[in-house]
């Protein structure tokens, strides 16, 4: 019985140690994704078009990263990055917004 327990404990210890390398790489990948999201969010903020939930997604991604939920953290980081990119696109599209020229001709502003 004791020999079986020691064998099982050794196997579990080895399994835990061997899986540690993969999670470190995963964590690094998530950190990079979060950094990219922060960059996109900051760029959108500089343009005056930061979206409301982008920062929330980044904050939640960091929490999930710390909890070891790498898939969820990556999903949130990618959503935040996407929102940052879309906010910048919106800023560029709205840069020249104004009344249509034909509306000014008829006195509609």
mmCIF file of C-alpha atoms in Angstrom:
data_model
loop_
_atom_site.group_PDB
_atom_site.id
_atom_site.type_symbol
_atom_site.label_atom_id
_atom_site.label_comp_id
_atom_site.label_asym_id
_atom_site.label_seq_id
_atom_site.Cartn_x
_atom_site.Cartn_y
_atom_site.Cartn_z
ATOM 1 C CA UNK A 1 0.000 0.000 0.000
ATOM 2 C CA UNK A 2 2.737 2.418 0.965
ATOM 3 C CA UNK A 3 4.742 1.570 -2.158
ATOM 4 C CA UNK A 4 1.677 2.235 -4.318
ATOM 5 C CA UNK A 5 1.127 5.583 -2.619
ATOM 6 C CA UNK A 6 4.766 6.633 -3.137
ATOM 7 C CA UNK A 7 4.626 5.602 -6.783
ATOM 8 C CA UNK A 8 1.421 7.560 -7.295
ATOM 9 C CA UNK A 9 2.823 10.621 -5.502
ATOM 10 C CA UNK A 10 5.986 10.489 -7.614
ATOM 11 C CA UNK A 11 3.987 10.215 -10.816
ATOM 12 C CA UNK A 12 1.815 13.181 -9.882
ATOM 13 C CA UNK A 13 4.866 15.259 -8.980
ATOM 14 C CA UNK A 14 6.536 14.480 -12.301
ATOM 15 C CA UNK A 15 3.352 15.276 -14.201
ATOM 16 C CA UNK A 16 3.018 18.614 -12.436
ATOM 17 C CA UNK A 17 6.625 19.527 -13.167
ATOM 18 C CA UNK A 18 6.433 18.549 -16.818
ATOM 19 C CA UNK A 19 3.286 20.591 -17.441
ATOM 20 C CA UNK A 20 4.830 23.720 -15.926
ATOM 21 C CA UNK A 21 6.866 24.554 -19.028
ATOM 22 C CA UNK A 22 3.830 24.657 -21.278
ATOM 23 C CA UNK A 23 1.884 26.904 -18.987
ATOM 24 C CA UNK A 24 4.759 29.366 -18.798
ATOM 25 C CA UNK A 25 4.776 29.639 -22.581
ATOM 26 C CA UNK A 26 1.010 30.024 -22.569
ATOM 27 C CA UNK A 27 1.187 32.706 -19.894
ATOM 28 C CA UNK A 28 3.817 34.586 -21.905
ATOM 29 C CA UNK A 29 1.621 34.429 -24.988
ATOM 30 C CA UNK A 30 -1.329 35.817 -23.021
ATOM 31 C CA UNK A 31 0.853 38.598 -21.574
ATOM 32 C CA UNK A 32 1.863 39.586 -25.104
ATOM 33 C CA UNK A 33 -1.777 39.611 -26.187
ATOM 34 C CA UNK A 34 -2.704 41.808 -23.230
ATOM 35 C CA UNK A 35 0.155 44.186 -24.070
ATOM 36 C CA UNK A 36 -1.059 44.410 -27.661
ATOM 37 C CA UNK A 37 -4.573 45.144 -26.422
ATOM 38 C CA UNK A 38 -3.297 47.901 -24.143
ATOM 39 C CA UNK A 39 -1.384 49.471 -27.040
ATOM 40 C CA UNK A 40 -4.473 49.476 -29.262
ATOM 41 C CA UNK A 41 -6.640 50.874 -26.447
ATOM 42 C CA UNK A 42 -4.131 53.635 -25.718
ATOM 43 C CA UNK A 43 -3.921 54.570 -29.392
ATOM 44 C CA UNK A 44 -7.713 54.795 -29.570
ATOM 45 C CA UNK A 45 -7.735 56.925 -26.414
ATOM 46 C CA UNK A 46 -5.208 59.319 -27.964
ATOM 47 C CA UNK A 47 -7.597 59.698 -30.895
ATOM 48 C CA UNK A 48 -10.451 60.415 -28.495
ATOM 49 C CA UNK A 49 -12.341 57.230 -29.336
ATOM 50 C CA UNK A 50 -11.632 54.732 -26.559
ATOM 51 C CA UNK A 51 -14.581 52.380 -26.245
ATOM 52 C CA UNK A 52 -16.279 51.915 -22.888
ATOM 53 C CA UNK A 53 -15.636 48.187 -22.330
ATOM 54 C CA UNK A 54 -12.115 47.802 -23.703
ATOM 55 C CA UNK A 55 -10.430 48.553 -20.377
ATOM 56 C CA UNK A 56 -12.823 46.190 -18.612
ATOM 57 C CA UNK A 57 -11.818 43.363 -20.946
ATOM 58 C CA UNK A 58 -8.138 44.045 -20.275
ATOM 59 C CA UNK A 59 -8.675 44.094 -16.518
ATOM 60 C CA UNK A 60 -10.613 40.821 -16.666
ATOM 61 C CA UNK A 61 -7.950 39.246 -18.915
ATOM 62 C CA UNK A 62 -5.310 40.063 -16.307
ATOM 63 C CA UNK A 63 -7.434 38.449 -13.575
ATOM 64 C CA UNK A 64 -7.913 35.304 -15.641
ATOM 65 C CA UNK A 65 -4.182 35.180 -16.385
ATOM 66 C CA UNK A 66 -3.350 35.328 -12.688
ATOM 67 C CA UNK A 67 -5.904 32.585 -12.014
ATOM 68 C CA UNK A 68 -4.248 30.391 -14.651
ATOM 69 C CA UNK A 69 -7.263 30.486 -16.992
ATOM 70 C CA UNK A 70 -5.156 31.093 -20.083
ATOM 71 C CA UNK A 71 -7.815 30.342 -22.694
ATOM 72 C CA UNK A 72 -10.302 32.767 -21.150
ATOM 73 C CA UNK A 73 -7.569 35.375 -20.642
ATOM 74 C CA UNK A 74 -6.559 35.084 -24.300
ATOM 75 C CA UNK A 75 -10.166 35.401 -25.439
ATOM 76 C CA UNK A 76 -10.617 38.579 -23.409
ATOM 77 C CA UNK A 77 -7.293 40.055 -24.546
ATOM 78 C CA UNK A 78 -8.141 39.427 -28.192
ATOM 79 C CA UNK A 79 -11.557 41.037 -27.755
ATOM 80 C CA UNK A 80 -9.935 44.080 -26.149
ATOM 81 C CA UNK A 81 -7.402 44.331 -28.966
ATOM 82 C CA UNK A 82 -10.180 44.060 -31.549
ATOM 83 C CA UNK A 83 -12.145 46.803 -29.822
ATOM 84 C CA UNK A 84 -9.085 49.041 -29.763
ATOM 85 C CA UNK A 85 -8.552 48.513 -33.479
ATOM 86 C CA UNK A 86 -12.217 49.143 -34.265
ATOM 87 C CA UNK A 87 -12.240 52.300 -32.146
ATOM 88 C CA UNK A 88 -9.302 53.628 -34.159
ATOM 89 C CA UNK A 89 -11.107 52.774 -37.378
ATOM 90 C CA UNK A 90 -14.157 54.631 -36.101
ATOM 91 C CA UNK A 91 -12.001 57.650 -35.254
ATOM 92 C CA UNK A 92 -10.563 57.710 -38.776
ATOM 93 C CA UNK A 93 -14.014 57.346 -40.334
ATOM 94 C CA UNK A 94 -15.441 60.141 -38.201
ATOM 95 C CA UNK A 95 -12.507 62.508 -38.723
ATOM 96 C CA UNK A 96 -14.117 64.165 -41.734
ATOM 97 C CA UNK A 97 -17.716 63.805 -40.595
ATOM 98 C CA UNK A 98 -19.969 66.753 -41.140
ATOM 99 C CA UNK A 99 -23.074 67.799 -42.993
ATOM 100 C CA UNK A 100 -23.430 66.667 -46.564
ATOM 101 C CA UNK A 101 -22.579 69.456 -49.047
ATOM 102 C CA UNK A 102 -25.967 69.254 -50.773
ATOM 103 C CA UNK A 103 -27.728 69.838 -47.436
ATOM 104 C CA UNK A 104 -25.872 73.108 -46.926
ATOM 105 C CA UNK A 105 -27.028 74.293 -50.358
ATOM 106 C CA UNK A 106 -30.674 74.016 -49.355
ATOM 107 C CA UNK A 107 -30.084 75.561 -45.927
ATOM 108 C CA UNK A 108 -30.168 72.385 -43.823
ATOM 109 C CA UNK A 109 -27.372 72.122 -41.280
#
